[in-house]
XYZ file of C-alpha atoms in Angstrom:
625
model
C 17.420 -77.814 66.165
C 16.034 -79.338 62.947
C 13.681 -77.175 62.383
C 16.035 -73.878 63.025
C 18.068 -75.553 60.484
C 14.992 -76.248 57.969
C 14.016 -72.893 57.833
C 14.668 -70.894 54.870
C 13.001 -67.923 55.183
C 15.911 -65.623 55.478
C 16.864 -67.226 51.857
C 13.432 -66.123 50.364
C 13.963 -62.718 51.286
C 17.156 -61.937 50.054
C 15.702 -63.795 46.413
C 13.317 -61.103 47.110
C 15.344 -57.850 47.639
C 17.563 -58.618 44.932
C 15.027 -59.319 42.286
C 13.164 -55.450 43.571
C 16.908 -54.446 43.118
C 17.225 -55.887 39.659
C 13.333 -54.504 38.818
C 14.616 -51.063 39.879
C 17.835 -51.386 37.974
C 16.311 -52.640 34.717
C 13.963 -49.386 34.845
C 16.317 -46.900 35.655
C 18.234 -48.364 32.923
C 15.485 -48.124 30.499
C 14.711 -44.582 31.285
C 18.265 -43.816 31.289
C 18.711 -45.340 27.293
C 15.073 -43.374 26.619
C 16.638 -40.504 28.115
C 20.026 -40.890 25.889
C 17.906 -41.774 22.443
C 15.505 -38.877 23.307
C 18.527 -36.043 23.999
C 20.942 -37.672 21.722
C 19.595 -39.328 18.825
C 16.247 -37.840 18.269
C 17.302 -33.932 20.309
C 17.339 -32.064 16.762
C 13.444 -33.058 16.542
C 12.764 -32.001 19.877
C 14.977 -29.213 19.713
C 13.082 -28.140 16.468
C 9.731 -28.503 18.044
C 10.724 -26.858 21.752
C 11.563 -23.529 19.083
C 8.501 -23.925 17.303
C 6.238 -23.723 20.571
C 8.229 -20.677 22.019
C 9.149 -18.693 19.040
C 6.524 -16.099 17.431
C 6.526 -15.460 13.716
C 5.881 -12.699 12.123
C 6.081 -11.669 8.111
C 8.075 -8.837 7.105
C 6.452 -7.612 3.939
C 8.262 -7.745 0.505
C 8.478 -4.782 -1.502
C 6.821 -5.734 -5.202
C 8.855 -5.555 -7.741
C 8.924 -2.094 -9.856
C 7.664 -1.791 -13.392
C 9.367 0.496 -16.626
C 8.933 1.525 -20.161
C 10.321 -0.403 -22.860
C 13.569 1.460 -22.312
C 14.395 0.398 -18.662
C 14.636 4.498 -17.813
C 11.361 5.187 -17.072
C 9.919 3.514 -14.007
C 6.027 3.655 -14.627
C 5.479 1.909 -11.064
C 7.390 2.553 -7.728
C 6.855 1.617 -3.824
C 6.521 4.111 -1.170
C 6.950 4.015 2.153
C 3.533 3.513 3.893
C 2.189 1.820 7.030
C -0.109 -1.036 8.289
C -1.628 -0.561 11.845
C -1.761 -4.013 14.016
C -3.363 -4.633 17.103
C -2.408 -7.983 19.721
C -5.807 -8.259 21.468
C -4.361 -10.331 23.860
C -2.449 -7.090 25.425
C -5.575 -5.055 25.765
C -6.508 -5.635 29.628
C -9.767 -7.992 30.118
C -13.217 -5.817 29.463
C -11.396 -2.920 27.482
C -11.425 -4.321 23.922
C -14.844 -2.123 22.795
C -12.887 0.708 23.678
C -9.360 0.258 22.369
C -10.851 -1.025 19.073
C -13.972 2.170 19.076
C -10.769 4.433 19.558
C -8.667 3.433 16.990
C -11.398 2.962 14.358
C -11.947 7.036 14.757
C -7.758 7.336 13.969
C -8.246 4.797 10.979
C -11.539 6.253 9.984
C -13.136 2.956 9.504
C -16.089 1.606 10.703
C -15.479 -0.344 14.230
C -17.291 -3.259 12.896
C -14.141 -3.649 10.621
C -11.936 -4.170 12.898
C -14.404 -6.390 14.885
C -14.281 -8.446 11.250
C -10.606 -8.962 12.014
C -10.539 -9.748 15.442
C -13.345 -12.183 16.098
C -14.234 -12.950 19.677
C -12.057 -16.418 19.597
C -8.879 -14.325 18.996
C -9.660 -11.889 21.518
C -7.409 -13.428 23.779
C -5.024 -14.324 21.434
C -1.254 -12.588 21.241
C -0.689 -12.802 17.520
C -0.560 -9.295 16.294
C -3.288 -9.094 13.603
C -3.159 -6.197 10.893
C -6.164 -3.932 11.218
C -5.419 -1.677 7.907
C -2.288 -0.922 5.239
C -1.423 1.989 3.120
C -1.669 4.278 6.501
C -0.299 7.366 6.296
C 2.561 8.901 8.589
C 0.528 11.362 9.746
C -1.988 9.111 11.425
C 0.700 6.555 12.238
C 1.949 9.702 14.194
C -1.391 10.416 16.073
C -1.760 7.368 17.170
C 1.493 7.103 18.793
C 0.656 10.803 20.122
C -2.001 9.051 22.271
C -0.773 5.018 22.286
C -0.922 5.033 25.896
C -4.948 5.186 25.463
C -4.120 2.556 22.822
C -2.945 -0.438 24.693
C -2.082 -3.687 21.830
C -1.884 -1.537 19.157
C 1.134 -1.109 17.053
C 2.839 -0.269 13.320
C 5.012 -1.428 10.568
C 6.223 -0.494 7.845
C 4.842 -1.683 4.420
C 5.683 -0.254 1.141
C 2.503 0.808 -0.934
C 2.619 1.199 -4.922
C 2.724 4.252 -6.168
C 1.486 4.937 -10.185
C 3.764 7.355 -11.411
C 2.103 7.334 -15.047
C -1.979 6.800 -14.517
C -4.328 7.771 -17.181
C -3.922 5.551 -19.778
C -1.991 3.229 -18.646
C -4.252 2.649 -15.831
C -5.798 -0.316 -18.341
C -2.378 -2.188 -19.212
C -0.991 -2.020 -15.503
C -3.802 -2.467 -13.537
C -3.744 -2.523 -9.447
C -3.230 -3.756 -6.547
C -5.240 -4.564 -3.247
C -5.957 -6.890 -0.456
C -6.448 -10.836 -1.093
C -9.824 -11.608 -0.456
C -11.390 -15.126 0.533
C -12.024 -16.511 -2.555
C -8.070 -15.882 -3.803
C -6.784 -16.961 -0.546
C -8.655 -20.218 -0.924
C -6.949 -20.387 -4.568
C -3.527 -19.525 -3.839
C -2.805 -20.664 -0.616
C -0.717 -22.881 -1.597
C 1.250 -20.577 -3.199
C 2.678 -18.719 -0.262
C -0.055 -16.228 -0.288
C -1.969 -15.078 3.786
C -4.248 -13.554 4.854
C -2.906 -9.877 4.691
C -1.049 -10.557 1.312
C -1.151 -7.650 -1.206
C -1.976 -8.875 -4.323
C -2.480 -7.615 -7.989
C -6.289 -7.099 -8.921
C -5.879 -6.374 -12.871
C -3.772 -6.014 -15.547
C 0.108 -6.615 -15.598
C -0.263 -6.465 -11.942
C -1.998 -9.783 -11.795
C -0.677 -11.455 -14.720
C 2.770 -11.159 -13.349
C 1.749 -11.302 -9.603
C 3.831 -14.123 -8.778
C 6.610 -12.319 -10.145
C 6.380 -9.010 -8.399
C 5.374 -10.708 -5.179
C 8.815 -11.148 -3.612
C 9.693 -13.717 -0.596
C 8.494 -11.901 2.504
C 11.130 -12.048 5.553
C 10.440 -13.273 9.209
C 10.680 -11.942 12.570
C 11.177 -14.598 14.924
C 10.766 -13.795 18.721
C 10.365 -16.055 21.890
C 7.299 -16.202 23.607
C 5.760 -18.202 26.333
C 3.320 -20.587 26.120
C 0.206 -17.597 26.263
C 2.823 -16.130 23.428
C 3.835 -13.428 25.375
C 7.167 -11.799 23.838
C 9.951 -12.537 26.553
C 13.202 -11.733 25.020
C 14.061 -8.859 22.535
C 16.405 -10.104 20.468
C 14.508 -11.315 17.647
C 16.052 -13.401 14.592
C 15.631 -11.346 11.389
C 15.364 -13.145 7.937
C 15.085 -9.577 5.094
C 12.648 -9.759 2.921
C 13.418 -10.161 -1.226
C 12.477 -8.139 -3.338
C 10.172 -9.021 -6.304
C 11.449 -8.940 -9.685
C 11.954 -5.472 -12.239
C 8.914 -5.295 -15.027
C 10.338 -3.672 -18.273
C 7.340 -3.475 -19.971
C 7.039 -3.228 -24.249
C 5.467 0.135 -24.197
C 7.126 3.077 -25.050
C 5.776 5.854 -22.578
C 6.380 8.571 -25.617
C 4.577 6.721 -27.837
C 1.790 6.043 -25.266
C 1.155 9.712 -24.426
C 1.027 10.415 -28.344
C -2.013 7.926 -28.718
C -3.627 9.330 -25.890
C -3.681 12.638 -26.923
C -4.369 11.697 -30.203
C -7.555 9.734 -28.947
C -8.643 12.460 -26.693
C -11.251 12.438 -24.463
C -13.588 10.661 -27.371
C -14.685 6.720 -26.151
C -12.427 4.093 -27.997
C -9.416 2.750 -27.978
C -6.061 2.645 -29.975
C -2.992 0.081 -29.959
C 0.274 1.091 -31.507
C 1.867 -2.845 -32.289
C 5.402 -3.792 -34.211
C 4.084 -6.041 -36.932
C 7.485 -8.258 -37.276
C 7.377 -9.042 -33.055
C 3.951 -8.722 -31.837
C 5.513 -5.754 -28.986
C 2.970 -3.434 -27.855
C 4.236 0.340 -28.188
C 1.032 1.645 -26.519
C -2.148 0.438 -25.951
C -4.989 3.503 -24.978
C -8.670 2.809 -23.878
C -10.959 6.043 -22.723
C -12.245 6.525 -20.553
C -9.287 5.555 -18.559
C -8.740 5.984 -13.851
C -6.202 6.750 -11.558
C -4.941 3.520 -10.625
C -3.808 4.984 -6.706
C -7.187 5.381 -5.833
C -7.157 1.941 -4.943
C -4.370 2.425 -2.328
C -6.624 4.608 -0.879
C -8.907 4.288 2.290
C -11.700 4.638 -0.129
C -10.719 2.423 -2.404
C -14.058 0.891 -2.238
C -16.417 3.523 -2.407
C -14.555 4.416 -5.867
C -14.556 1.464 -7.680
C -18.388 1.452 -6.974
C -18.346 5.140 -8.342
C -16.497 3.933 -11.305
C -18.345 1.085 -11.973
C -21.446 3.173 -12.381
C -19.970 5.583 -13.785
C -21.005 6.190 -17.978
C -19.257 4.639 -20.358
C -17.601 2.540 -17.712
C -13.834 3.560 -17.122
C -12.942 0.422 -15.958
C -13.317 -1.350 -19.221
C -10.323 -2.097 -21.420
C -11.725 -1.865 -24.893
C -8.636 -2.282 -26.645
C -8.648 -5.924 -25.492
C -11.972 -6.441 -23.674
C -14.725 -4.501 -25.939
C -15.812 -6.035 -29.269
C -17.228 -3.871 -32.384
C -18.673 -4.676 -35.472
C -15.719 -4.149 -37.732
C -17.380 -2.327 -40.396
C -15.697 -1.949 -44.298
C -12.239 -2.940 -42.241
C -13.301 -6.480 -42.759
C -12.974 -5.710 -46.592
C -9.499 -6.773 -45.962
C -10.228 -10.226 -45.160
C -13.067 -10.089 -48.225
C -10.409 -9.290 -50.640
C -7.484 -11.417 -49.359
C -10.255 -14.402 -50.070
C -11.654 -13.408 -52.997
C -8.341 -13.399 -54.258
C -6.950 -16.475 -52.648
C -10.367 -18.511 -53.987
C -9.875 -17.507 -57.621
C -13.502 -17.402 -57.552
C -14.098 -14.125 -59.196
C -11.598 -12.229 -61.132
C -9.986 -9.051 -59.526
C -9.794 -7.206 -62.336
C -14.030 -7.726 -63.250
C -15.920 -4.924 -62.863
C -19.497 -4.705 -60.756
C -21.649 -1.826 -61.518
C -22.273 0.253 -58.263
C -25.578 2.296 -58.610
C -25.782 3.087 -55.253
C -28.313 0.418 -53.922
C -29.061 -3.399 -54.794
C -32.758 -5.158 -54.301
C -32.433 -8.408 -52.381
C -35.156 -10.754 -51.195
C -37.902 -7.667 -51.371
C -35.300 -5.393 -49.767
C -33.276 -2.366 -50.930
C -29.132 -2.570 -49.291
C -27.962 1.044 -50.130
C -24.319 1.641 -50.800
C -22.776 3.917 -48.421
C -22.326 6.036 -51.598
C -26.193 6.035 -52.765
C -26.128 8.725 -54.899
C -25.310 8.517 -57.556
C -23.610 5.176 -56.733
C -19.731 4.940 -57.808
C -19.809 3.233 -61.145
C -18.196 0.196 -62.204
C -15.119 -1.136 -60.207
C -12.813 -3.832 -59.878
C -11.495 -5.342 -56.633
C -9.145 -2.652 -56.130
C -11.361 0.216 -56.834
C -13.951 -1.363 -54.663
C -12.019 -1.802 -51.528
C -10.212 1.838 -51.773
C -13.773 3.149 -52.504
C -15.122 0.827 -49.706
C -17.922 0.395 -52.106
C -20.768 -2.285 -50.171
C -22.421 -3.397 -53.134
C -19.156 -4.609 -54.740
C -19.045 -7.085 -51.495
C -22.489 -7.828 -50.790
C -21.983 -9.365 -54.580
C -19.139 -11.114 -54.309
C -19.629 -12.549 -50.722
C -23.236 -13.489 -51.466
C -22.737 -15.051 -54.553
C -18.816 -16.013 -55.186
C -17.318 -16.779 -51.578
C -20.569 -17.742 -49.469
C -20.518 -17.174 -45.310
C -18.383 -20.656 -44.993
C -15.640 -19.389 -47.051
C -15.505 -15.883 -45.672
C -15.352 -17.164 -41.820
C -12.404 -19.546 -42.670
C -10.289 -16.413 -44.078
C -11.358 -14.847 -41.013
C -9.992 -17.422 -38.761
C -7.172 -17.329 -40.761
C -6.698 -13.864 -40.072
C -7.075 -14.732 -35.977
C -10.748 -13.064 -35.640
C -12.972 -15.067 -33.366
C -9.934 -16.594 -31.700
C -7.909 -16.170 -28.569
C -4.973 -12.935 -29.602
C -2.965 -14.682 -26.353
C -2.051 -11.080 -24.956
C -0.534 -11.022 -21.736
C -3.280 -9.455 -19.700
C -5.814 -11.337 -17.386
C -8.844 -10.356 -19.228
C -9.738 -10.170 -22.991
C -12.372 -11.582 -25.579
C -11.934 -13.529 -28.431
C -14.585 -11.742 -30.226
C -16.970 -13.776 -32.855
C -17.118 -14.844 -36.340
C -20.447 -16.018 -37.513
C -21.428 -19.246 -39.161
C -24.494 -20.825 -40.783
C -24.111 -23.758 -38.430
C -23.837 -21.458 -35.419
C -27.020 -19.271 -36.184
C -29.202 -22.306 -36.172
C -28.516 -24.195 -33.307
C -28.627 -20.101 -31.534
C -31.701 -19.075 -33.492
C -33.210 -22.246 -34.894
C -33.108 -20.282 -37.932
C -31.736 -20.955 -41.263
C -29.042 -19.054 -42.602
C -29.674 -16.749 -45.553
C -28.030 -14.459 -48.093
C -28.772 -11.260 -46.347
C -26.767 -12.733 -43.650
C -23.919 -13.208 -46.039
C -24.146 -9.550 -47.574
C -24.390 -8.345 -43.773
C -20.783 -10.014 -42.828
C -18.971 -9.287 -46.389
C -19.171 -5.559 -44.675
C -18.479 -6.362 -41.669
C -21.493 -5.766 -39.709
C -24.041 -8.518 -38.513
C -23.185 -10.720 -36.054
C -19.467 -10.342 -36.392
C -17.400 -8.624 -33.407
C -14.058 -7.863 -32.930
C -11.695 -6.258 -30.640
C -9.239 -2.972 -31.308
C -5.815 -6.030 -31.018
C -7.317 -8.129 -33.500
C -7.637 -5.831 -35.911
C -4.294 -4.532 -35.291
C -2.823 -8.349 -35.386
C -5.082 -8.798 -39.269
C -2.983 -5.935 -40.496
C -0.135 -7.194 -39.169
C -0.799 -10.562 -40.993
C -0.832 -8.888 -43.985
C 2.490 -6.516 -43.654
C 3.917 -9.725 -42.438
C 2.565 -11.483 -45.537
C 0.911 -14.474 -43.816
C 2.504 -14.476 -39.954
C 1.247 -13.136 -36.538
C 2.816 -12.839 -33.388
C 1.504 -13.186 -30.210
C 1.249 -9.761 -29.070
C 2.416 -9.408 -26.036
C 3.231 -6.521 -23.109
C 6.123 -8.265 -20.776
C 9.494 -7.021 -22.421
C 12.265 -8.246 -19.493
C 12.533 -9.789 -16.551
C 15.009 -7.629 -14.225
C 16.906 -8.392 -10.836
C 15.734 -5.557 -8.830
C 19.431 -5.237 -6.828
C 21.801 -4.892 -10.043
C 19.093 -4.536 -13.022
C 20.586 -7.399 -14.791
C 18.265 -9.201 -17.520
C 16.867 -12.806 -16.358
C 15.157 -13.486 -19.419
C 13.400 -11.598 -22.751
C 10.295 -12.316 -24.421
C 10.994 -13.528 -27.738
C 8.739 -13.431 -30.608
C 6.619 -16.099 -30.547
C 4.082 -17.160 -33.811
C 0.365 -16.641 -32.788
C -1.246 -17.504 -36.803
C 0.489 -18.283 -39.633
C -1.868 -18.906 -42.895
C -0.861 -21.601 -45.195
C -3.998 -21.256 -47.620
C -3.108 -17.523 -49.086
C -0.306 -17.744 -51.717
C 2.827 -15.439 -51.417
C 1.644 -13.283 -54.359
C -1.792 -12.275 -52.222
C 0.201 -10.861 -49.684
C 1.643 -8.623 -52.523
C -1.482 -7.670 -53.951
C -3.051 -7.076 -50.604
C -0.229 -4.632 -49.576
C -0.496 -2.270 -53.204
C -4.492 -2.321 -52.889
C -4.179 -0.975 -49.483
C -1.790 1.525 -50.076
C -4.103 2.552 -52.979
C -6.755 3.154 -51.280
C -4.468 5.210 -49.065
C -3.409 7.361 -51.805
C -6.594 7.246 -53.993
C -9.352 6.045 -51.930
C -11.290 6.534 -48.551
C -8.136 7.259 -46.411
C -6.767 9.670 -49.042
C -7.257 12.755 -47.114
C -7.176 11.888 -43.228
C -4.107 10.181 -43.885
C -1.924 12.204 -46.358
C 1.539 11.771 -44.819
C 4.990 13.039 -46.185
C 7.257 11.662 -43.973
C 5.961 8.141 -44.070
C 3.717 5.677 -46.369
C 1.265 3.959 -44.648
C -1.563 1.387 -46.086
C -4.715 0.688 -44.910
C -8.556 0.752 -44.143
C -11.091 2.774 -42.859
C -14.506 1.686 -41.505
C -17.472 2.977 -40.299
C -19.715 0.541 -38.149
C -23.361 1.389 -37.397
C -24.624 1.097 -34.710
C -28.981 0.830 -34.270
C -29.095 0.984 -30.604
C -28.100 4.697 -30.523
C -30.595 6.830 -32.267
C -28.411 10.020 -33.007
C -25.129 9.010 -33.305
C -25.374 5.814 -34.991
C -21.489 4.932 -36.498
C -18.264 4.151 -34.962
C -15.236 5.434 -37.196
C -12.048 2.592 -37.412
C -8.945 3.188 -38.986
C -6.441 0.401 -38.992
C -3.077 1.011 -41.264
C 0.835 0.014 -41.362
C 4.090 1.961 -42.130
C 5.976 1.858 -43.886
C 4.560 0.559 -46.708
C 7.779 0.469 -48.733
C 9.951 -0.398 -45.542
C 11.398 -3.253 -44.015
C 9.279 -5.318 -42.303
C 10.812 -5.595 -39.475
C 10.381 -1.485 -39.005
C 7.078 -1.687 -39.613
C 4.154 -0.279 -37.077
C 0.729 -1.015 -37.449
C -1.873 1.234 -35.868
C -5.252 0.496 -34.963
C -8.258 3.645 -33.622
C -11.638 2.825 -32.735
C -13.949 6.320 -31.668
C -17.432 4.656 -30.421
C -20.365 6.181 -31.598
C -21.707 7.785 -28.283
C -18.943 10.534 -29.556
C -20.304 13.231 -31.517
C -19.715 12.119 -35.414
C -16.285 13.633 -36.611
C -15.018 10.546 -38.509
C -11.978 10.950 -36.075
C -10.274 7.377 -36.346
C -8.359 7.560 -39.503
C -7.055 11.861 -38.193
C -5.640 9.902 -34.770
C -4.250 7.417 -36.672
C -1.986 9.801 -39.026
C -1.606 11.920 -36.084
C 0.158 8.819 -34.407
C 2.227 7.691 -37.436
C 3.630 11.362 -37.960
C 4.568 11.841 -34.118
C 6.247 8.113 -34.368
C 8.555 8.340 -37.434
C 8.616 12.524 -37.595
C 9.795 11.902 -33.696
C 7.195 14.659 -32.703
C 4.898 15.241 -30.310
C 0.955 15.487 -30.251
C 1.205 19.680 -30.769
C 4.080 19.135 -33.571
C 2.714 16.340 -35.430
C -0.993 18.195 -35.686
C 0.459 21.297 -36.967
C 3.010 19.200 -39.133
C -0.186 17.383 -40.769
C -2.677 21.356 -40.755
C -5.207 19.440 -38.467
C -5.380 22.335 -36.603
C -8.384 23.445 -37.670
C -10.336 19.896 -36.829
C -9.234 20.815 -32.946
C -12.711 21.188 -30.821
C -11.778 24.532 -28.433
C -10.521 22.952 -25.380
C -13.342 23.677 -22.812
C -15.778 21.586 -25.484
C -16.692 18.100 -24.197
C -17.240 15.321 -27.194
């Protein structure tokens, strides 16, 4: 009986069950409050992520913003409607890829390899759709869907494509677009920018690309885990639209200084002195800027960039010259600012000067031009008057700091992606380039301009603006307004903004400057060229030479304001360049009156030749220069 009594097994098991019980309790519980913290307090994570796994997302394309003349009526760059072909490879059945992708390259007209560049083998079985090509027309978007049941995985969108209203000249100042390549996408990334992002190449298209980019919608579909679509009710988020371009040219003026310019190589820039706007900008030879939209978009910018006298070149902004007797300008602004040598002193021209067992012949060498101050000698353009004075009463250090003054040899700031500061010589410079010591021939060679100095078209437009403005340059610049593309309201204006001011040229310079250039308007080198009635203009000619060309050996500049005896807040300054590779017609100084009479006569190319009797300087029409 006592040991019935003693044992406690029965005791040990019921411990036993009860603590399994409590084991089994304590872990339900615990997945129960995981459970409740995973659904409840943390579900909007989870949520987020289960949506991210099973949702597909696709870009809808932005349309770019448009671009207009200074007037906001004139749009000078529109979108079209246009396609982009995509293919999903992971719809094409297994073993069939070579064929889809063979097929489609003959409706594309590409080689197959390209598309084999887009859809490497490790995507082959992927079912993101991948674009293949943009800027497709309808009418291939419209054979392929003639035969789409030979073309499984392949499918269309729309995408808008730019269209260039206004090409020619303005091919320079607006530039194009195209496809990012690897070397911007690794660059802007971070920016918002993939793989099939359009983006601009040159001019105002990539200066302002983050402007007329727009925010591209989304397409958002489900998808299984393979990413399959299964359900067709995507959520839509529309794309924006980028932002309205009113650009500072004037398309009137623009087409004036192109025809004026012709089909001669150079450039010309129509600026407003008191603002730094750009009225019109020309550079010839000039290209269509569609092209580029084109399937052969390639092909033709290798064309152009052989091409002669390379199209592709800006030379208003990008090209640098010798600035010939224009420089004068600068000469006599620091001859006269330096006191050095009176203006009113006469040096005897006899139409050549010996210098270190040389003879420097005037451009006038026979019978030379006689004695003459500082004003005859820059309306004259008379070289040995300068090769004096610069040699012996400025020397090279004083005429590159009135240079620099004037903004030469410096950054003009322009709103395009591309330009060149040009270069202003020094002694310092030449012999740490040449290990060679500066010396006086040097000197005479930049006191006309020619040597080692180079400038662009702009900056010779912004010196003459420094002196109508009496000491002050603005920034030039071509961005006018910033537009909302759905109700054309302004976002914000470019205001002028100082690029140079001088604070070494007194106020009475400016004054003498602006009577000796309208003198040698009315009395000297630009006397006939640029007889005008209807307005007063002042300024210089120049003619550069040029030794590598054995024929033609001299560009012709002309760079003047009007009007001279106007406010200077109306006033325009012009600036021609016609390279030498033109046959020799001294043509600079005839555009530039051409484009001053069609600007304040409010005429066009025809009416302002026959207003000024240039007629009979026309070439007959079938005549290449």
């Amino acid at each position: 009986m006592s040991n019935l009594f003693n044992d406690n097994r029965p005791i040990k098991k019921i411990i036993t069950v009860f603590i399994l019980w409590v084991i089994i309790g304590i872990t339900f519980a615990m997945y129960f409050a995981r459970l409740f913290f995973m659904q409840v307090v943390e579900g909007d994570i989870y949520r987020s992520q289960s949506r991210t796994i099973s949702s597909q997302v696709n870009t809808i394309p932005a349309q770019r913003g448009e671009i207009f003349d200074r007037n906001f009526t004139l749009p000078l760059v529109v979108n079209t409607d246009s396609f982009a072909v995509n293919m999903t490879p992971g719809e094409i059945p297994v073993g069939l890829y070579d064929t889809v992708a063979d097929r489609l390259s003959r409706y594309l007209k590409i080689p197959k390899k390209e598309i084999d560049e887009r859809i490497p083998q490790n995507l082959r079985s992927s079912f993101s759709s991948i674009e293949i090509q943009s800027n497709v027309s309808f009418s291939i978007i419209s054979d392929i869907a003639e035969n789409i049941t030979d073309l499984p995985g392949v499918s269309w969108g729309s995408k808008p494509a730019r269209n260039y209203i206004y090409t020619g000249s303005l091919s320079h100042i607006i530039g194009y677009v195209g496809n990012i390549t690897k070397d911007e996408m690794n660059v802007m990334y971070n920016k918002g920018y993939k793989a099939n992002s359009i983006v601009g190449k040159t001019g105002i298209e990539r200066q302002y690309d983050s402007l007329l980019q727009g925010i591209p919608g989304r397409e958002r579909k489900t998808v299984d885990v393979r990413g399959r679509i299964i359900s067709d009710n995507p959520i839509i988020e529309p794309p924006v639209m980028g932002k309205n371009l009113v650009l500072t040219i004037d398309q009137t003026i623009q087409n004036l200084a192109e025809k004026a310019l012709g089909e001669r190589v150079g450039a010309a820039v129509v600026l407003k002195a008191a603002t730094g706007e750009v009225l019109a900008m020309v550079s010839y030879p000039y290209f269509d800027s569609n092209i580029f939209a084109t399937d052969k978009s390639s092909s033709e910018y290798v064309k152009l960039m052989q091409s002669e006298n390379n199209p592709l070149l800006n030379r208003a902004v990008n090209a640098t010259y010798p600035p010939a007797s224009t420089f004068k300008v600068i000469m006599s602004t620091a001859l006269l600012s330096e006191g050095t040598f009176p203006p009113d002193k006469k040096i005897e021209c006899k139409g050549f000067m010996n210098y270190g067992g040389r003879v420097f012949h005037c451009w006038q060498n026979d019978p030379g031009q006689g004695f003459l101050d500082l004003k005859e000698a820059l309306a004259q353009s008379c070289d040995i008057y300068f090769w004096t004075v610069g040699r012996d009463f400025l020397g090279v250090d004083s005429i590159a700091y009135y240079a620099k003054e004037f903004g030469l040899g410096q950054d003009t700031k322009i709103d395009l992606p591309s330009r060149s500061s040009g270069f202003i010589p020094t002694a310092q410079w030449k012999e740490r380039r040449y290990h060679e010591k500066w010396m006086g021939g040097d000197t005479m060679a930049i006191s006309i301009g020619q040597g080692y100095t180079l400038v662009t078209p702009l900056q010779l437009a912004d010196m003459m603006a420094m002196v109508s403005n009496k000491g002050v340059i603005y920034r030039p610049h071509l961005l006018k307004e910033i537009r909302d593309p759905a109700t054309g309201e302004i976002i914000s204006e470019v205001k002028p903004e100082v690029l140079f001011t001088s604070h070494s040229i007194p106020e009475d310079v400016w004054t003498v400057m602006q009577d000796n250039l309208r003198y040698t308007i009315t009395d000297g080198s630009g006397k006939y060229p640029m007889n005008n009635k209807v307005v007063k203009t002042a300024g210089k000619t120049g003619t550069a030479e040029v030794t590598d060309i054995k024929q033609k050996t001299w560009h012709s500049w002309m760079v003047a304001y009007g009007p001279w005896d106007g406010p200077e807040e109306d006033r325009i300054v012009v600036a021609v360049i016609v390279e030498a590779v033109n046959g020799w017609e001294w043509w600079a100084p005839y555009a530039t009156n051409i484009i001053f009479q069609g600007i304040f006569a409010n005429q066009t190319y025809d009416e302002a030749v026959n207003a000024l009797g240039f007629r009979y300087l026309m070439k007959p029409k079938n005549r290449q220069d």
